[in-house]
Coordinates of C-alpha atoms and ligand atoms in Angstrom, one line a residue:
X1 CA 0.0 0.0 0.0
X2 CA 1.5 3.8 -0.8
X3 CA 0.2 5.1 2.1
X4 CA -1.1 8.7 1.9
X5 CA 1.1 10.0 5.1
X6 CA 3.9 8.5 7.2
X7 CA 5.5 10.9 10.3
X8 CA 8.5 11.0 9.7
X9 CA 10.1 9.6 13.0
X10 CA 14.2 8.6 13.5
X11 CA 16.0 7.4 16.6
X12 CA 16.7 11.0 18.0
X13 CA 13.3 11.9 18.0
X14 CA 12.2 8.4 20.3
X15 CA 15.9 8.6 21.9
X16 CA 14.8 12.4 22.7
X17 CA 11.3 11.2 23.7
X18 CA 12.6 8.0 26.4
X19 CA 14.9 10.7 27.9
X20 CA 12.4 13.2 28.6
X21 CA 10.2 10.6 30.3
X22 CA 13.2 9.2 32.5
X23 CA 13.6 12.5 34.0
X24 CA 10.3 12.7 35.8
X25 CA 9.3 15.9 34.8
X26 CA 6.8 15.3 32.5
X27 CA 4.3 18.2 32.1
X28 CA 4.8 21.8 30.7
X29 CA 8.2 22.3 32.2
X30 CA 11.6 23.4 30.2
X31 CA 11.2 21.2 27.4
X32 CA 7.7 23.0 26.3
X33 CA 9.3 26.5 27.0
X34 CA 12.5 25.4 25.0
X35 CA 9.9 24.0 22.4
X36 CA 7.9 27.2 22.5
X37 CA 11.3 29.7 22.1
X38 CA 12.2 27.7 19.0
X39 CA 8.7 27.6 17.5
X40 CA 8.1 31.4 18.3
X41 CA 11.5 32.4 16.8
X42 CA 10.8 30.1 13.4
X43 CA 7.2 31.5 13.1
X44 CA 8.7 34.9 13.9
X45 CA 6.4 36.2 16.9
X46 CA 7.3 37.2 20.1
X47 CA 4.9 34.3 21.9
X48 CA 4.4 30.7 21.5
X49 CA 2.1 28.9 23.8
X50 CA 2.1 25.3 23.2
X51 CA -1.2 23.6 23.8
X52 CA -2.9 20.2 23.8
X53 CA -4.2 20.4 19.9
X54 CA -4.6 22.5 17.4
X55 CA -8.9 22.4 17.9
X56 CA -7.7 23.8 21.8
X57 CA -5.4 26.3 19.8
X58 CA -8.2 27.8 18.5
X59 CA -11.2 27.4 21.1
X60 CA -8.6 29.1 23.6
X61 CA -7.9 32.2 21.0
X62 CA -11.2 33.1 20.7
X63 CA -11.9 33.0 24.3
X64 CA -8.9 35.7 24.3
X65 CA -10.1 37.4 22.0
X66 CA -13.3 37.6 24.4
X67 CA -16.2 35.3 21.9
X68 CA -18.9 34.4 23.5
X69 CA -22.7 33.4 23.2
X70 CA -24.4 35.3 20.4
X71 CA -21.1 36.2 18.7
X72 CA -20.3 35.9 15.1
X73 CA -17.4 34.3 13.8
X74 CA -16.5 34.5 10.2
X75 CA -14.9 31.0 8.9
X76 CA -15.0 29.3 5.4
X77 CA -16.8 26.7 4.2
X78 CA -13.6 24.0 3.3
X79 CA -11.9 23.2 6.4
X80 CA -11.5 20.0 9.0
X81 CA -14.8 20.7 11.2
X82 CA -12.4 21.9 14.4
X83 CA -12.6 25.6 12.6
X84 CA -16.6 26.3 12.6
X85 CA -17.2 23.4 15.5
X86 CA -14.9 25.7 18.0
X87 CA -17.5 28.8 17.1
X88 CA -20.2 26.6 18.2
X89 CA -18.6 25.2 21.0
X90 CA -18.8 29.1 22.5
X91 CA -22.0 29.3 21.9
X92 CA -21.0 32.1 18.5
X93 CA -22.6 31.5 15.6
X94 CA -20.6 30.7 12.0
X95 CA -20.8 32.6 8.9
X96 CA -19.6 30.6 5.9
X97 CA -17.9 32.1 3.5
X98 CA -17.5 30.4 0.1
X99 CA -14.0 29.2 -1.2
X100 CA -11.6 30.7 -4.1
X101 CA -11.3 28.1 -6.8
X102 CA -7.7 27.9 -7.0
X103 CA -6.7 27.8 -3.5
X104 CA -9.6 26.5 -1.9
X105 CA -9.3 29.2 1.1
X106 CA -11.4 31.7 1.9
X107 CA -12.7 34.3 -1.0
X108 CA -11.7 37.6 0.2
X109 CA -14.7 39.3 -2.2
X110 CA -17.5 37.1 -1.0
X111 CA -16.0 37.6 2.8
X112 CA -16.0 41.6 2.4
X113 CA -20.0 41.2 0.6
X114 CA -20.9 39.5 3.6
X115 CA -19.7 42.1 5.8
X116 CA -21.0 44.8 3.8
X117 CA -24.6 43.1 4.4
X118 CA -24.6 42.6 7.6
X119 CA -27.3 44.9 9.9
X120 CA -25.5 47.2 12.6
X121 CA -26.5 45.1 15.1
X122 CA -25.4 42.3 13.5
X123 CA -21.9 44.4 12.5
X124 CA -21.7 44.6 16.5
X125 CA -21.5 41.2 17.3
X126 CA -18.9 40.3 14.4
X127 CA -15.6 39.4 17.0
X128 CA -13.3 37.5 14.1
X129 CA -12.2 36.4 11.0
X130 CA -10.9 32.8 11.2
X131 CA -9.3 31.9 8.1
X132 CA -7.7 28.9 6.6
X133 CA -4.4 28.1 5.4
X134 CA -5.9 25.0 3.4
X135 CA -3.5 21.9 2.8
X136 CA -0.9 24.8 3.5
X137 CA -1.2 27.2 1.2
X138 CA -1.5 30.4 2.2
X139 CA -3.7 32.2 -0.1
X140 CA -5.0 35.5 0.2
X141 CA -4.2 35.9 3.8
X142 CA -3.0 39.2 3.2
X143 CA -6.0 40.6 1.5
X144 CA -8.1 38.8 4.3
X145 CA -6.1 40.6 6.8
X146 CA -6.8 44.1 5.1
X147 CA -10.5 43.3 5.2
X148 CA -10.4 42.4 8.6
X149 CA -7.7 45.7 9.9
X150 CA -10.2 48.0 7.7
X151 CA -13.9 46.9 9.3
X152 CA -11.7 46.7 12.8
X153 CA -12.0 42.8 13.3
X154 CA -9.3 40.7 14.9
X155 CA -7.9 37.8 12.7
X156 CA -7.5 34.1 13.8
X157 CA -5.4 32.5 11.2
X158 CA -6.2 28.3 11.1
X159 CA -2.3 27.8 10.7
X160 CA -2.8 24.0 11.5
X161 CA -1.5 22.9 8.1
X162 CA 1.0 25.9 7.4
X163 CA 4.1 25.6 9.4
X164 CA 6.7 27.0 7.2
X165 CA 3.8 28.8 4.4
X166 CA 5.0 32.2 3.1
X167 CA 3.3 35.0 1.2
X168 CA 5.3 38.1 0.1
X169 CA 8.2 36.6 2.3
X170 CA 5.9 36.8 5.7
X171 CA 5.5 33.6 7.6
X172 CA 1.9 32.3 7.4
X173 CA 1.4 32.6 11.5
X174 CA 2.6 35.9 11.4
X175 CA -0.1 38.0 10.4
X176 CA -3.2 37.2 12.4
X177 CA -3.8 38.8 15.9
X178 CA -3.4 34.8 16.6
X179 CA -2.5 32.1 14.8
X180 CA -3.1 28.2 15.3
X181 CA -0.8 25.4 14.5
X182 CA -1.3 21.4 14.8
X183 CA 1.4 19.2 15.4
X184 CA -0.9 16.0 14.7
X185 CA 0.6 12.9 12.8
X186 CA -1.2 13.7 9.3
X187 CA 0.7 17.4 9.5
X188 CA 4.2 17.9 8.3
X189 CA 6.0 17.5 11.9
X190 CA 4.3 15.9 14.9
X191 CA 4.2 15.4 18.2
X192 CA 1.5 13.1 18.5
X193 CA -1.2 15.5 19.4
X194 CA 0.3 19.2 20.0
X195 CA -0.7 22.5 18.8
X196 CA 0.7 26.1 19.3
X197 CA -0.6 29.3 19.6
X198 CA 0.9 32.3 17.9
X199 CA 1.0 36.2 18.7
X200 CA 2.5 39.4 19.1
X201 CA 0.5 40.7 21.5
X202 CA 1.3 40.5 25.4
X203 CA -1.9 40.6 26.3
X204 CA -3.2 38.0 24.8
X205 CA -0.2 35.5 25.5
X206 CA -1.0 36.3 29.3
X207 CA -4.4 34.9 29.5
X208 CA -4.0 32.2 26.9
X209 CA -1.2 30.9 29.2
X210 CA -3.9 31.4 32.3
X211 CA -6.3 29.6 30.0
X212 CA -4.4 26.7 29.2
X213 CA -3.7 26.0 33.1
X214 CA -6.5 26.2 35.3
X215 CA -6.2 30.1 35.7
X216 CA -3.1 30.6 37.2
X217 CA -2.0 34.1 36.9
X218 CA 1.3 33.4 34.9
X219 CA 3.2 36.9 35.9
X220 CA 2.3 36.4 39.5
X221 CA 4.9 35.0 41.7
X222 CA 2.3 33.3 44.5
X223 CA -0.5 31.1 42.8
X224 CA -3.0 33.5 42.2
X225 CA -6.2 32.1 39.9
X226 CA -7.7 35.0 37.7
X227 CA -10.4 33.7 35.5
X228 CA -12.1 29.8 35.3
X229 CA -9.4 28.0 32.9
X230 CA -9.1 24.7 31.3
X231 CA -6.2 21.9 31.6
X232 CA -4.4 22.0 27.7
X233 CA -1.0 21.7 28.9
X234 CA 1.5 20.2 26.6
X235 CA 3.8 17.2 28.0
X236 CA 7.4 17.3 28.4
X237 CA 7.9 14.3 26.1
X238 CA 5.6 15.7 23.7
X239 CA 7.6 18.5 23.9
X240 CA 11.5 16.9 23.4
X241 CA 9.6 15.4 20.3
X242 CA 8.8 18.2 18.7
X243 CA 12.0 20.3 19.4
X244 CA 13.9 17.0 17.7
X245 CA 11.0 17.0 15.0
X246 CA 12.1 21.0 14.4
X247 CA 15.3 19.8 13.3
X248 CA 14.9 18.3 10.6
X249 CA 11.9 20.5 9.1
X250 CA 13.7 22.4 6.6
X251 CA 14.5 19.0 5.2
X252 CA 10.8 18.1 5.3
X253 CA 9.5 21.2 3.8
X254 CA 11.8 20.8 0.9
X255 CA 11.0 16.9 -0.2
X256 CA 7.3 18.0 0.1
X257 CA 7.3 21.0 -2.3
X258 CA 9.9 18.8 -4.4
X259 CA 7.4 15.5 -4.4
X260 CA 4.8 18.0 -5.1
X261 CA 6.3 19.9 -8.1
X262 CA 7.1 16.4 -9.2
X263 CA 3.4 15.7 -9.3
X264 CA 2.4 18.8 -11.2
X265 CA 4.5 18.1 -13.7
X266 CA 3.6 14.3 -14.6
X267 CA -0.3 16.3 -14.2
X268 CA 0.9 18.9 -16.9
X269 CA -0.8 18.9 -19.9
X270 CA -3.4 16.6 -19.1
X271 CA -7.1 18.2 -17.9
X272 CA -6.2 17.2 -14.3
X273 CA -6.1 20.5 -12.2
X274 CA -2.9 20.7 -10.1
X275 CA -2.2 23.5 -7.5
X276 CA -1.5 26.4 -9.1
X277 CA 2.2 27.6 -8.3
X278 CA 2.4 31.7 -7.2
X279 CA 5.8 33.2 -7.1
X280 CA 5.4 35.1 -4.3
X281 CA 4.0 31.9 -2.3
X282 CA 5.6 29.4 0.0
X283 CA 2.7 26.3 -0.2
X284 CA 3.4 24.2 2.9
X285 CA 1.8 20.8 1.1
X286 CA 0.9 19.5 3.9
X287 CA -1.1 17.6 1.8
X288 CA -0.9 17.6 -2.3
X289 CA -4.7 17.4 -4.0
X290 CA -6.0 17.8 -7.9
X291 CA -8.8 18.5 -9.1
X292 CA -11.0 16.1 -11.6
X293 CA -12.9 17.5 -14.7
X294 CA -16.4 18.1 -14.1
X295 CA -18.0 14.9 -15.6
X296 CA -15.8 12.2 -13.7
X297 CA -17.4 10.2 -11.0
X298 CA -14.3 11.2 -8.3
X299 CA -15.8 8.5 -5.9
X300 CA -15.3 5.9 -8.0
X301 CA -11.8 7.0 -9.4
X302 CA -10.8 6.6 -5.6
X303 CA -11.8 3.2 -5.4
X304 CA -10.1 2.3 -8.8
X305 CA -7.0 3.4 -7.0
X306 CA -7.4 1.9 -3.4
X307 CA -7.6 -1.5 -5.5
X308 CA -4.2 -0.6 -6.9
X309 CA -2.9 -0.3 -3.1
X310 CA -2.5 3.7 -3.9
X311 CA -4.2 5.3 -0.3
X312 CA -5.9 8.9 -1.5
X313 CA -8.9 10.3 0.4
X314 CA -10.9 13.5 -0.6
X315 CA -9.4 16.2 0.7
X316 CA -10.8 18.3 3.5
X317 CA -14.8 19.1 4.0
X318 CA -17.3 21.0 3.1
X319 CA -18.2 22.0 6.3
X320 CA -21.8 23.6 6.2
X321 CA -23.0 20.6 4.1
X322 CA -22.2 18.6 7.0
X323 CA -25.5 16.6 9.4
X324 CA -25.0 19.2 12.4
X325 CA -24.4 22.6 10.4
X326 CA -27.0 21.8 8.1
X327 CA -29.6 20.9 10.2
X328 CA -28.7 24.1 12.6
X329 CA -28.2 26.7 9.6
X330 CA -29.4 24.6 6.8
X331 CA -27.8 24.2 3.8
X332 CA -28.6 25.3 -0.1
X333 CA -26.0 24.4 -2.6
X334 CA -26.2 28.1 -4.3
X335 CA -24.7 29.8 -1.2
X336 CA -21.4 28.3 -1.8
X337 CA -21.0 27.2 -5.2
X338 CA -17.6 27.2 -5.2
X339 CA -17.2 24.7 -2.5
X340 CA -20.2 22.4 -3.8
X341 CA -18.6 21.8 -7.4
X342 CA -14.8 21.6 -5.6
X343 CA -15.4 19.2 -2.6
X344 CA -16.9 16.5 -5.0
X345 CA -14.1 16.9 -7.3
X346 CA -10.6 16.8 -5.3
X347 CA -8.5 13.9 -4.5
X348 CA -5.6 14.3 -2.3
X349 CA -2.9 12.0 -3.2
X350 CA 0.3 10.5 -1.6
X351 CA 2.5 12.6 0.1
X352 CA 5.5 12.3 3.0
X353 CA 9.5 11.9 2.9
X354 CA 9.4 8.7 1.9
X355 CA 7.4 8.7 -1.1
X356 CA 9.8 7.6 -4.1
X357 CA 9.5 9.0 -8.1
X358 CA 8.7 6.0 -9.3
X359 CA 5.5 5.6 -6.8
X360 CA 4.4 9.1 -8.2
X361 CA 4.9 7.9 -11.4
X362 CA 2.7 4.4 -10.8
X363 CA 0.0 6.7 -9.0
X364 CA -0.1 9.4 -12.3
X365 CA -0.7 6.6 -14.7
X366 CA -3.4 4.9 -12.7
X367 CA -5.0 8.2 -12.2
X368 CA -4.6 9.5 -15.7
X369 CA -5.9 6.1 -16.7
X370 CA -9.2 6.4 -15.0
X371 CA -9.5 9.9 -16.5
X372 CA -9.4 8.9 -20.0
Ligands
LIG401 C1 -5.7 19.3 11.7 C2 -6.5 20.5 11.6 C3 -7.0 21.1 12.8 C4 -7.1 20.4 14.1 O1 -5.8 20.1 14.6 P1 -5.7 19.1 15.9 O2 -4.3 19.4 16.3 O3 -5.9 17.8 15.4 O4 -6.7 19.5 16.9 C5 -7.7 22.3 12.7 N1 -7.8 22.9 11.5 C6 -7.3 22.4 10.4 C7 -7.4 23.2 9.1 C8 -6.6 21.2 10.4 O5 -6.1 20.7 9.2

């Protein structure tokens, strides 16, 4: 089987691991501040607060960012359901906002229409943007941050695919009020479950580091509990794995775009649509998708290839669409057009360290061949 993702994991990262946990210390001690100073300088931000998961990452951030019941929450329609389902989850309500075609994140014209609609009241209760870095590419984050800077709304960015994504030479992380990162096994480096919280903004960093442990007032020197928090400490072994996972990630970053370039090019010249390359775009490809032609029944193409041992799913989803958000908002196709035609369309193939040319070349002919 060509499996679709494999961590890549050596003998420093388990070595690193074993001698965390001999130690004894084994929750949010050195190693996650060590982890934290490395990821904040990498990102470029002047805080890092490591968390449990990326879906904690960004429940946490809009509880600093002061959501709550009744509030609105801008987020697109593509995404893995942790960004709308953390809306919900503080009682805010979603807006969806249809995709761009070529990235598949957020439009930045359909998100500024929305806006422009809205009733005063409803203007009022607007608290972010939350947009999405999907598969890793960052997209239109800077045009999304104008929108948001110019109607005075903070910006969330869903980072949890994007480690290492740059647009006009700015680190995808970097822009937002706060940014999000994941650290699970199906991203680019892992630390089993693990997700990091990025921002500039003292404020902010204080009482997401309260959040994440019960309260505790982190600048006070006696315990001292300022607000009802939550337990989303990171590990100490979790930790030493992603500091030895950090290592190695310029490595990482460069096999994926190669294996991905790779792909576009056996996909060129065929009617297969392949993620569009931008020059002034670093695409993270944390996970590498086409797109079919309209008439093709992608379901079945995807079982054609499971039978030839080649693991693909179908990307991410389209979130509205989905049993909960349509029954609570209901759903009609017309709202996001963009999204319905896409999410029944894309495939995302193979892609980690280990995958060999000759593996992309078997998986291009057996897709091309189904295509014909
Ligand atoms: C993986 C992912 C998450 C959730 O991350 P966890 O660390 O698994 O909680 C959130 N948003 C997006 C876009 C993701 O891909």
């Amino acid at each position: 089987m060509i499996r679709i993702s494999i961590p890549n994991i050596d003998q420093e990262d388990i070595d690193s691991i074993i001698e965390t946990v001999k130690t004894g210390f084994l929750v949010q001690g050195k190693k996650v501040q060590e982890f934290e100073s490395i990821m904040s300088e990498y990102i470029g931000v002047k805080h890092a607060i490591a968390v449990t998961n990326c879906t904690a990452a960004l429940h946490l951030s809009l509880l600093a960012l002061g959501a709550e019941k009744n509030d609105i929450v801008f987020v697109p329609t593509y995404s893995w359901l942790s960004t709308a389902n953390v809306v919900e989850l503080i009682g805010a309500r979603p807006i969806f906002i249809d995709i761009d075609e070529e990235s598949f994140n957020m439009n930045p014209e359909i998100l500024e229409k929305k806006i422009k609609s809205l009733s005063k009241s409803e203007k009022n209760k607007v608290k972010a943007i939350l947009p999405v870095h999907v598969f890793g590419n960052p997209n239109n984050i800077l045009e999304i941050s104008k929108i948001a800077k110019k109607n005075n709304i903070k910006m969330v960015e869903d980072a949890a695919c994007a480690l290492g994504a740059k647009v006009d030479n700015k680190m995808a992380g970097s822009i937002g009020d706060l940014s999000c990162f994941s650290f699970h096994p199906r991203k680019a480096i892992t630390t089993g479950e693990g997700g990091i919280i990025a921002t500039n903004n003292q404020k902010y960093a204080n009482v997401l580091k309260a959040l994440r442990n019960h309260g505790l007032n982190p600048e006070s020197p006696k315990p001292d509990f300022i607000l009802a928090g939550y337990n989303c400490r990171l590990t100490e072994f979790q930790a030493a794995f992603g500091i030895s996972q950090m290592k190695k990630f310029n490595t990482i970053l460069k096999l994926r775009n190669e294996k991905a370039n790779y792909y576009n090019k056996l996909f060129s010249s065929t009617n297969i649509i392949t993620p569009n390359p931008n020059p002034n775009l670093q695409h993270a490809f944390q996970t590498y998708t086409i797109v079919l032609p309209k008439k093709i029944n992608r379901d079945k193409v995807m079982q054609e290839l499971k039978k030839e041992n080649i693991e693909v799913n179908f990307g991410t989803y389209n979130m509205p669409s989905t049993k909960f958000f349509k029954k609570k908002y209901g759903y009609n196709p017309k709202d996001y057009p963009v999204t319905h035609d896409l999410s029944s369309r894309i495939i995302a193939l193979p892609l980690h360290d280990f995958l060999k040319n000759e593996e992309q070349d078997f998986i291009s002919q057996k897709v091309l061949k189904q295509i014909k």
